[in-house]
Amino acid sequence: MPPVFWLGFGIAAAFVLVGAISGARSRSASLGSGAAMGAYLGMMAAFPLLAIGLATS
């Protein structure tokens, strides 16, 4: 895989981690819902880099 794919993967993983932490600290949300929202936002933010990485492999 090209490095641009792993850059996008790292960005998506960071969003999941931040979402899980913020969900765990919230009174009205849970760790799972925070991680799910982080996964969604991470995929939306990193999609161009992931797509370029997959297309050039």
PQR file with spaces between the fields and no chain letter, atoms N, CA, C, O and H, PARSE charges and radii, in Angstrom:
ATOM       1  N    MET     1       0.832   -1.185    0.000 -0.4000 1.5000
ATOM       2  CA   MET     1       0.000    0.000    0.000 -0.0000 2.0000
ATOM       3  C    MET     1       0.876    1.248    0.000  0.5500 1.7000
ATOM       4  O    MET     1       1.916    1.288    0.658 -0.5500 1.4000
ATOM       5  N    PRO     2       0.451    2.256   -0.736 -0.5600 1.5000
ATOM       6  CA   PRO     2       1.201    3.519   -0.741  0.2800 2.0000
ATOM       7  C    PRO     2       1.071    4.253    0.599  0.5500 1.7000
ATOM       8  O    PRO     2       0.116    4.034    1.343 -0.5500 1.4000
ATOM       9  N    PRO     3       2.025    5.112    0.894 -0.5600 1.5000
ATOM      10  CA   PRO     3       1.979    5.838    2.170  0.2800 2.0000
ATOM      11  C    PRO     3       0.733    6.715    2.335  0.5500 1.7000
ATOM      12  O    PRO     3       0.299    6.954    3.462 -0.5500 1.4000
ATOM      13  N    VAL     4       0.160    7.190    1.246 -0.4000 1.5000
ATOM      14  CA   VAL     4      -1.020    8.057    1.370 -0.0000 2.0000
ATOM      15  C    VAL     4      -2.203    7.276    1.953  0.5500 1.7000
ATOM      16  O    VAL     4      -3.044    7.857    2.640 -0.5500 1.4000
ATOM      17  H    VAL     4       0.512    6.995    0.330  0.4000 1.0000
ATOM      18  N    PHE     5      -2.276    5.980    1.689 -0.4000 1.5000
ATOM      19  CA   PHE     5      -3.332    5.158    2.294 -0.0000 2.0000
ATOM      20  C    PHE     5      -3.167    5.098    3.807  0.5500 1.7000
ATOM      21  O    PHE     5      -4.134    5.254    4.553 -0.5500 1.4000
ATOM      22  H    PHE     5      -1.593    5.508    1.131  0.4000 1.0000
ATOM      23  N    TRP     6      -1.931    4.869    4.257 -0.4000 1.5000
ATOM      24  CA   TRP     6      -1.692    4.748    5.696 -0.0000 2.0000
ATOM      25  C    TRP     6      -1.886    6.079    6.405  0.5500 1.7000
ATOM      26  O    TRP     6      -2.266    6.105    7.575 -0.5500 1.4000
ATOM      27  H    TRP     6      -1.145    4.741    3.651  0.4000 1.0000
ATOM      28  N    LEU     7      -1.631    7.176    5.720 -0.4000 1.5000
ATOM      29  CA   LEU     7      -1.913    8.490    6.287 -0.0000 2.0000
ATOM      30  C    LEU     7      -3.416    8.649    6.521  0.5500 1.7000
ATOM      31  O    LEU     7      -3.836    9.095    7.589 -0.5500 1.4000
ATOM      32  H    LEU     7      -1.322    7.155    4.769  0.4000 1.0000
ATOM      33  N    GLY     8      -4.211    8.291    5.543 -0.4000 1.5000
ATOM      34  CA   GLY     8      -5.665    8.348    5.707 -0.0000 2.0000
ATOM      35  C    GLY     8      -6.157    7.406    6.787  0.5500 1.7000
ATOM      36  O    GLY     8      -7.058    7.745    7.554 -0.5500 1.4000
ATOM      37  H    GLY     8      -3.870    7.929    4.676  0.4000 1.0000
ATOM      38  N    PHE     9      -5.564    6.219    6.845 -0.4000 1.5000
ATOM      39  CA   PHE     9      -5.941    5.246    7.881 -0.0000 2.0000
ATOM      40  C    PHE     9      -5.620    5.793    9.268  0.5500 1.7000
ATOM      41  O    PHE     9      -6.403    5.615   10.201 -0.5500 1.4000
ATOM      42  H    PHE     9      -4.832    5.943    6.222  0.4000 1.0000
ATOM      43  N    GLY    10      -4.484    6.451    9.408 -0.4000 1.5000
ATOM      44  CA   GLY    10      -4.110    7.047   10.688 -0.0000 2.0000
ATOM      45  C    GLY    10      -5.046    8.165   11.099  0.5500 1.7000
ATOM      46  O    GLY    10      -5.382    8.298   12.276 -0.5500 1.4000
ATOM      47  H    GLY    10      -3.848    6.596    8.651  0.4000 1.0000
ATOM      48  N    ILE    11      -5.469    8.968   10.137 -0.4000 1.5000
ATOM      49  CA   ILE    11      -6.422   10.042   10.423 -0.0000 2.0000
ATOM      50  C    ILE    11      -7.744    9.455   10.901  0.5500 1.7000
ATOM      51  O    ILE    11      -8.319    9.933   11.879 -0.5500 1.4000
ATOM      52  H    ILE    11      -5.196    8.860    9.181  0.4000 1.0000
ATOM      53  N    ALA    12      -8.231    8.419   10.214 -0.4000 1.5000
ATOM      54  CA   ALA    12      -9.485    7.781   10.612 -0.0000 2.0000
ATOM      55  C    ALA    12      -9.366    7.158   11.998  0.5500 1.7000
ATOM      56  O    ALA    12     -10.296    7.251   12.799 -0.5500 1.4000
ATOM      57  H    ALA    12      -7.764    8.031    9.419  0.4000 1.0000
ATOM      58  N    ALA    13      -8.238    6.527   12.288 -0.4000 1.5000
ATOM      59  CA   ALA    13      -8.033    5.917   13.608 -0.0000 2.0000
ATOM      60  C    ALA    13      -7.986    6.973   14.700  0.5500 1.7000
ATOM      61  O    ALA    13      -8.491    6.745   15.799 -0.5500 1.4000
ATOM      62  H    ALA    13      -7.482    6.452   11.638  0.4000 1.0000
ATOM      63  N    ALA    14      -7.391    8.121   14.417 -0.4000 1.5000
ATOM      64  CA   ALA    14      -7.341    9.200   15.402 -0.0000 2.0000
ATOM      65  C    ALA    14      -8.747    9.717   15.708  0.5500 1.7000
ATOM      66  O    ALA    14      -9.059   10.016   16.861 -0.5500 1.4000
ATOM      67  H    ALA    14      -6.980    8.306   13.524  0.4000 1.0000
ATOM      68  N    PHE    15      -9.589    9.823   14.693 -0.4000 1.5000
ATOM      69  CA   PHE    15     -10.967   10.265   14.911 -0.0000 2.0000
ATOM      70  C    PHE    15     -11.719    9.259   15.787  0.5500 1.7000
ATOM      71  O    PHE    15     -12.481    9.656   16.669 -0.5500 1.4000
ATOM      72  H    PHE    15      -9.336    9.580   13.756  0.4000 1.0000
ATOM      73  N    VAL    16     -11.510    7.958   15.549 -0.4000 1.5000
ATOM      74  CA   VAL    16     -12.173    6.936   16.362 -0.0000 2.0000
ATOM      75  C    VAL    16     -11.721    7.044   17.812  0.5500 1.7000
ATOM      76  O    VAL    16     -12.542    6.960   18.726 -0.5500 1.4000
ATOM      77  H    VAL    16     -10.891    7.636   14.832  0.4000 1.0000
ATOM      78  N    LEU    17     -10.429    7.228   18.028 -0.4000 1.5000
ATOM      79  CA   LEU    17      -9.908    7.339   19.384 -0.0000 2.0000
ATOM      80  C    LEU    17     -10.463    8.570   20.098  0.5500 1.7000
ATOM      81  O    LEU    17     -10.881    8.479   21.253 -0.5500 1.4000
ATOM      82  H    LEU    17      -9.762    7.297   17.286  0.4000 1.0000
ATOM      83  N    VAL    18     -10.471    9.702   19.432 -0.4000 1.5000
ATOM      84  CA   VAL    18     -11.006   10.926   20.039 -0.0000 2.0000
ATOM      85  C    VAL    18     -12.509   10.781   20.305  0.5500 1.7000
ATOM      86  O    VAL    18     -12.998   11.234   21.340 -0.5500 1.4000
ATOM      87  H    VAL    18     -10.131    9.777   18.494  0.4000 1.0000
ATOM      88  N    GLY    19     -13.235   10.159   19.387 -0.4000 1.5000
ATOM      89  CA   GLY    19     -14.664    9.938   19.600 -0.0000 2.0000
ATOM      90  C    GLY    19     -14.934    9.014   20.771  0.5500 1.7000
ATOM      91  O    GLY    19     -15.863    9.249   21.543 -0.5500 1.4000
ATOM      92  H    GLY    19     -12.837    9.792   18.546  0.4000 1.0000
ATOM      93  N    ALA    20     -14.134    7.965   20.914 -0.4000 1.5000
ATOM      94  CA   ALA    20     -14.323    7.039   22.029 -0.0000 2.0000
ATOM      95  C    ALA    20     -14.025    7.725   23.361  0.5500 1.7000
ATOM      96  O    ALA    20     -14.745    7.522   24.339 -0.5500 1.4000
ATOM      97  H    ALA    20     -13.379    7.774   20.286  0.4000 1.0000
ATOM      98  N    ILE    21     -12.989    8.520   23.403 -0.4000 1.5000
ATOM      99  CA   ILE    21     -12.655    9.224   24.647 -0.0000 2.0000
ATOM     100  C    ILE    21     -13.733   10.235   25.004  0.5500 1.7000
ATOM     101  O    ILE    21     -14.150   10.320   26.159 -0.5500 1.4000
ATOM     102  H    ILE    21     -12.404    8.685   22.609  0.4000 1.0000
ATOM     103  N    SER    22     -14.184   11.000   24.020 -0.4000 1.5000
ATOM     104  CA   SER    22     -15.212   12.002   24.313 -0.0000 2.0000
ATOM     105  C    SER    22     -16.546   11.339   24.656  0.5500 1.7000
ATOM     106  O    SER    22     -17.293   11.855   25.487 -0.5500 1.4000
ATOM     107  H    SER    22     -13.845   10.931   23.081  0.4000 1.0000
ATOM     108  N    GLY    23     -16.851   10.214   24.034 -0.4000 1.5000
ATOM     109  CA   GLY    23     -18.072    9.495   24.391 -0.0000 2.0000
ATOM     110  C    GLY    23     -18.014    8.911   25.786  0.5500 1.7000
ATOM     111  O    GLY    23     -19.020    8.894   26.496 -0.5500 1.4000
ATOM     112  H    GLY    23     -16.244    9.794   23.360  0.4000 1.0000
ATOM     113  N    ALA    24     -16.849    8.431   26.185 -0.4000 1.5000
ATOM     114  CA   ALA    24     -16.705    7.870   27.520 -0.0000 2.0000
ATOM     115  C    ALA    24     -16.795    8.943   28.598  0.5500 1.7000
ATOM     116  O    ALA    24     -17.265    8.676   29.704 -0.5500 1.4000
ATOM     117  H    ALA    24     -16.032    8.444   25.608  0.4000 1.0000
ATOM     118  N    ARG    25     -16.349   10.147   28.283 -0.4000 1.5000
ATOM     119  CA   ARG    25     -16.383   11.226   29.264 -0.0000 2.0000
ATOM     120  C    ARG    25     -17.742   11.922   29.330  0.5500 1.7000
ATOM     121  O    ARG    25     -18.004   12.668   30.274 -0.5500 1.4000
ATOM     122  H    ARG    25     -15.967   10.364   27.384  0.4000 1.0000
ATOM     123  N    SER    26     -18.595   11.694   28.360 -0.4000 1.5000
ATOM     124  CA   SER    26     -19.881   12.378   28.295 -0.0000 2.0000
ATOM     125  C    SER    26     -20.881   11.757   29.270  0.5500 1.7000
ATOM     126  O    SER    26     -20.814   10.567   29.578 -0.5500 1.4000
ATOM     127  H    SER    26     -18.382   11.088   27.593  0.4000 1.0000
ATOM     128  N    ARG    27     -21.796   12.576   29.741 -0.4000 1.5000
ATOM     129  CA   ARG    27     -22.851   12.055   30.615 -0.0000 2.0000
ATOM     130  C    ARG    27     -24.001   11.456   29.819  0.5500 1.7000
ATOM     131  O    ARG    27     -24.672   10.543   30.300 -0.5500 1.4000
ATOM     132  H    ARG    27     -21.850   13.542   29.491  0.4000 1.0000
ATOM     133  N    SER    28     -24.236   11.949   28.620 -0.4000 1.5000
ATOM     134  CA   SER    28     -25.398   11.496   27.852 -0.0000 2.0000
ATOM     135  C    SER    28     -25.046   10.505   26.753  0.5500 1.7000
ATOM     136  O    SER    28     -25.950    9.954   26.125 -0.5500 1.4000
ATOM     137  H    SER    28     -23.690   12.690   28.229  0.4000 1.0000
ATOM     138  N    ALA    29     -23.774   10.261   26.502 -0.4000 1.5000
ATOM     139  CA   ALA    29     -23.356    9.323   25.461 -0.0000 2.0000
ATOM     140  C    ALA    29     -22.538    8.200   26.102  0.5500 1.7000
ATOM     141  O    ALA    29     -22.217    8.245   27.290 -0.5500 1.4000
ATOM     142  H    ALA    29     -23.039   10.709   27.012  0.4000 1.0000
ATOM     143  N    SER    30     -22.213    7.201   25.296 -0.4000 1.5000
ATOM     144  CA   SER    30     -21.403    6.097   25.792 -0.0000 2.0000
ATOM     145  C    SER    30     -20.146    5.966   24.951  0.5500 1.7000
ATOM     146  O    SER    30     -19.992    6.636   23.929 -0.5500 1.4000
ATOM     147  H    SER    30     -22.474    7.164   24.331  0.4000 1.0000
ATOM     148  N    LEU    31     -19.251    5.098   25.393 -0.4000 1.5000
ATOM     149  CA   LEU    31     -18.011    4.862   24.663 -0.0000 2.0000
ATOM     150  C    LEU    31     -18.318    4.330   23.265  0.5500 1.7000
ATOM     151  O    LEU    31     -17.684    4.733   22.291 -0.5500 1.4000
ATOM     152  H    LEU    31     -19.376    4.554   26.223  0.4000 1.0000
ATOM     153  N    GLY    32     -19.279    3.435   23.171 -0.4000 1.5000
ATOM     154  CA   GLY    32     -19.615    2.850   21.870 -0.0000 2.0000
ATOM     155  C    GLY    32     -20.195    3.854   20.890  0.5500 1.7000
ATOM     156  O    GLY    32     -19.837    3.859   19.713 -0.5500 1.4000
ATOM     157  H    GLY    32     -19.794    3.108   23.963  0.4000 1.0000
ATOM     158  N    SER    33     -21.094    4.707   21.376 -0.4000 1.5000
ATOM     159  CA   SER    33     -21.674    5.697   20.469 -0.0000 2.0000
ATOM     160  C    SER    33     -20.645    6.757   20.070  0.5500 1.7000
ATOM     161  O    SER    33     -20.670    7.253   18.944 -0.5500 1.4000
ATOM     162  H    SER    33     -21.386    4.703   22.333  0.4000 1.0000
ATOM     163  N    GLY    34     -19.751    7.099   20.981 -0.4000 1.5000
ATOM     164  CA   GLY    34     -18.686    8.036   20.637 -0.0000 2.0000
ATOM     165  C    GLY    34     -17.730    7.454   19.624  0.5500 1.7000
ATOM     166  O    GLY    34     -17.301    8.148   18.702 -0.5500 1.4000
ATOM     167  H    GLY    34     -19.731    6.696   21.896  0.4000 1.0000
ATOM     168  N    ALA    35     -17.384    6.169   19.785 -0.4000 1.5000
ATOM     169  CA   ALA    35     -16.498    5.508   18.826 -0.0000 2.0000
ATOM     170  C    ALA    35     -17.176    5.369   17.465  0.5500 1.7000
ATOM     171  O    ALA    35     -16.520    5.512   16.433 -0.5500 1.4000
ATOM     172  H    ALA    35     -17.732    5.605   20.534  0.4000 1.0000
ATOM     173  N    ALA    36     -18.469    5.093   17.451 -0.4000 1.5000
ATOM     174  CA   ALA    36     -19.194    4.978   16.181 -0.0000 2.0000
ATOM     175  C    ALA    36     -19.233    6.325   15.460  0.5500 1.7000
ATOM     176  O    ALA    36     -19.028    6.387   14.248 -0.5500 1.4000
ATOM     177  H    ALA    36     -19.001    4.977   18.289  0.4000 1.0000
ATOM     178  N    MET    37     -19.493    7.388   16.193 -0.4000 1.5000
ATOM     179  CA   MET    37     -19.506    8.715   15.577 -0.0000 2.0000
ATOM     180  C    MET    37     -18.104    9.091   15.101  0.5500 1.7000
ATOM     181  O    MET    37     -17.951    9.681   14.032 -0.5500 1.4000
ATOM     182  H    MET    37     -19.661    7.338   17.177  0.4000 1.0000
ATOM     183  N    GLY    38     -17.095    8.758   15.880 -0.4000 1.5000
ATOM     184  CA   GLY    38     -15.727    9.008   15.458 -0.0000 2.0000
ATOM     185  C    GLY    38     -15.357    8.220   14.210  0.5500 1.7000
ATOM     186  O    GLY    38     -14.655    8.733   13.339 -0.5500 1.4000
ATOM     187  H    GLY    38     -17.220    8.279   16.749  0.4000 1.0000
ATOM     188  N    ALA    39     -15.825    6.971   14.114 -0.4000 1.5000
ATOM     189  CA   ALA    39     -15.562    6.164   12.924 -0.0000 2.0000
ATOM     190  C    ALA    39     -16.219    6.784   11.696  0.5500 1.7000
ATOM     191  O    ALA    39     -15.618    6.824   10.622 -0.5500 1.4000
ATOM     192  H    ALA    39     -16.396    6.554   14.822  0.4000 1.0000
ATOM     193  N    TYR    40     -17.446    7.266   11.851 -0.4000 1.5000
ATOM     194  CA   TYR    40     -18.138    7.895   10.729 -0.0000 2.0000
ATOM     195  C    TYR    40     -17.417    9.170   10.286  0.5500 1.7000
ATOM     196  O    TYR    40     -17.154    9.360    9.099 -0.5500 1.4000
ATOM     197  H    TYR    40     -17.934    7.233   12.723  0.4000 1.0000
ATOM     198  N    LEU    41     -17.103   10.031   11.238 -0.4000 1.5000
ATOM     199  CA   LEU    41     -16.427   11.280   10.899 -0.0000 2.0000
ATOM     200  C    LEU    41     -15.022   11.028   10.362  0.5500 1.7000
ATOM     201  O    LEU    41     -14.561   11.732    9.463 -0.5500 1.4000
ATOM     202  H    LEU    41     -17.316    9.876   12.203  0.4000 1.0000
ATOM     203  N    GLY    42     -14.349   10.028   10.912 -0.4000 1.5000
ATOM     204  CA   GLY    42     -13.016    9.692   10.428 -0.0000 2.0000
ATOM     205  C    GLY    42     -13.028    9.187    9.002  0.5500 1.7000
ATOM     206  O    GLY    42     -12.157    9.545    8.209 -0.5500 1.4000
ATOM     207  H    GLY    42     -14.724    9.457   11.642  0.4000 1.0000
ATOM     208  N    MET    43     -13.996    8.365    8.669 -0.4000 1.5000
ATOM     209  CA   MET    43     -14.090    7.868    7.295 -0.0000 2.0000
ATOM     210  C    MET    43     -14.432    9.001    6.328  0.5500 1.7000
ATOM     211  O    MET    43     -13.921    9.037    5.208 -0.5500 1.4000
ATOM     212  H    MET    43     -14.703    8.075    9.314  0.4000 1.0000
ATOM     213  N    MET    44     -15.281    9.910    6.749 -0.4000 1.5000
ATOM     214  CA   MET    44     -15.622   11.027    5.879 -0.0000 2.0000
ATOM     215  C    MET    44     -14.422   11.958    5.680  0.5500 1.7000
ATOM     216  O    MET    44     -14.223   12.482    4.584 -0.5500 1.4000
ATOM     217  H    MET    44     -15.696    9.880    7.658  0.4000 1.0000
ATOM     218  N    ALA    45     -13.630   12.164    6.722 -0.4000 1.5000
ATOM     219  CA   ALA    45     -12.477   13.054    6.615 -0.0000 2.0000
ATOM     220  C    ALA    45     -11.335   12.417    5.830  0.5500 1.7000
ATOM     221  O    ALA    45     -10.639   13.097    5.076 -0.5500 1.4000
ATOM     222  H    ALA    45     -13.792   11.738    7.612  0.4000 1.0000
ATOM     223  N    ALA    46     -11.143   11.117    6.007 -0.4000 1.5000
ATOM     224  CA   ALA    46      -9.987   10.444    5.400 -0.0000 2.0000
ATOM     225  C    ALA    46     -10.327    9.752    4.088  0.5500 1.7000
ATOM     226  O    ALA    46      -9.441    9.156    3.476 -0.5500 1.4000
ATOM     227  H    ALA    46     -11.708   10.565    6.620  0.4000 1.0000
ATOM     228  N    PHE    47     -11.565    9.807    3.636 -0.4000 1.5000
ATOM     229  CA   PHE    47     -11.963    9.069    2.436 -0.0000 2.0000
ATOM     230  C    PHE    47     -11.138    9.411    1.197  0.5500 1.7000
ATOM     231  O    PHE    47     -10.740    8.498    0.474 -0.5500 1.4000
ATOM     232  H    PHE    47     -12.285   10.292    4.133  0.4000 1.0000
ATOM     233  N    PRO    48     -10.864   10.684    0.925 -0.5600 1.5000
ATOM     234  CA   PRO    48     -10.064   10.969   -0.273  0.2800 2.0000
ATOM     235  C    PRO    48      -8.682   10.311   -0.238  0.5500 1.7000
ATOM     236  O    PRO    48      -8.222    9.779   -1.248 -0.5500 1.4000
ATOM     237  N    LEU    49      -8.029   10.347    0.906 -0.4000 1.5000
ATOM     238  CA   LEU    49      -6.697    9.741    1.000 -0.0000 2.0000
ATOM     239  C    LEU    49      -6.789    8.214    0.910  0.5500 1.7000
ATOM     240  O    LEU    49      -5.933    7.583    0.290 -0.5500 1.4000
ATOM     241  H    LEU    49      -8.402   10.779    1.727  0.4000 1.0000
ATOM     242  N    LEU    50      -7.802    7.625    1.512 -0.4000 1.5000
ATOM     243  CA   LEU    50      -7.972    6.178    1.414 -0.0000 2.0000
ATOM     244  C    LEU    50      -8.272    5.752   -0.013  0.5500 1.7000
ATOM     245  O    LEU    50      -7.749    4.743   -0.486 -0.5500 1.4000
ATOM     246  H    LEU    50      -8.497    8.138    2.016  0.4000 1.0000
ATOM     247  N    ALA    51      -9.108    6.512   -0.698 -0.4000 1.5000
ATOM     248  CA   ALA    51      -9.459    6.174   -2.083 -0.0000 2.0000
ATOM     249  C    ALA    51      -8.257    6.306   -3.011  0.5500 1.7000
ATOM     250  O    ALA    51      -8.054    5.459   -3.881 -0.5500 1.4000
ATOM     251  H    ALA    51      -9.533    7.332   -0.314  0.4000 1.0000
ATOM     252  N    ILE    52      -7.461    7.354   -2.838 -0.4000 1.5000
ATOM     253  CA   ILE    52      -6.259    7.532   -3.664 -0.0000 2.0000
ATOM     254  C    ILE    52      -5.285    6.391   -3.387  0.5500 1.7000
ATOM     255  O    ILE    52      -4.694    5.838   -4.315 -0.5500 1.4000
ATOM     256  H    ILE    52      -7.626    8.042   -2.131  0.4000 1.0000
ATOM     257  N    GLY    53      -5.117    6.039   -2.122 -0.4000 1.5000
ATOM     258  CA   GLY    53      -4.206    4.955   -1.762 -0.0000 2.0000
ATOM     259  C    GLY    53      -4.633    3.627   -2.346  0.5500 1.7000
ATOM     260  O    GLY    53      -3.791    2.859   -2.814 -0.5500 1.4000
ATOM     261  H    GLY    53      -5.598    6.488   -1.368  0.4000 1.0000
ATOM     262  N    LEU    54      -5.925    3.339   -2.327 -0.4000 1.5000
ATOM     263  CA   LEU    54      -6.413    2.083   -2.889 -0.0000 2.0000
ATOM     264  C    LEU    54      -6.343    2.083   -4.416  0.5500 1.7000
ATOM     265  O    LEU    54      -6.096    1.041   -5.024 -0.5500 1.4000
ATOM     266  H    LEU    54      -6.608    3.962   -1.947  0.4000 1.0000
ATOM     267  N    ALA    55      -6.556    3.228   -5.031 -0.4000 1.5000
ATOM     268  CA   ALA    55      -6.549    3.301   -6.490 -0.0000 2.0000
ATOM     269  C    ALA    55      -5.140    3.185   -7.047  0.5500 1.7000
ATOM     270  O    ALA    55      -4.966    2.726   -8.176 -0.5500 1.4000
ATOM     271  H    ALA    55      -6.756    4.074   -4.537  0.4000 1.0000
ATOM     272  N    THR    56      -4.143    3.584   -6.295 -0.4000 1.5000
ATOM     273  CA   THR    56      -2.770    3.551   -6.823 -0.0000 2.0000
ATOM     274  C    THR    56      -1.980    2.346   -6.347  0.5500 1.7000
ATOM     275  O    THR    56      -0.777    2.263   -6.593 -0.5500 1.4000
ATOM     276  H    THR    56      -4.285    3.957   -5.378  0.4000 1.0000
ATOM     277  N    SER    57      -2.639    1.403   -5.664 -0.4000 1.5000
ATOM     278  CA   SER    57      -1.893    0.235   -5.194 -0.0000 2.0000
ATOM     279  C    SER    57      -1.774   -0.826   -6.263  0.5500 1.7000
ATOM     280  O    SER    57      -1.173   -1.875   -6.028 -0.5500 1.4000
ATOM     281  H    SER    57      -3.617    1.470   -5.464  0.4000 1.0000
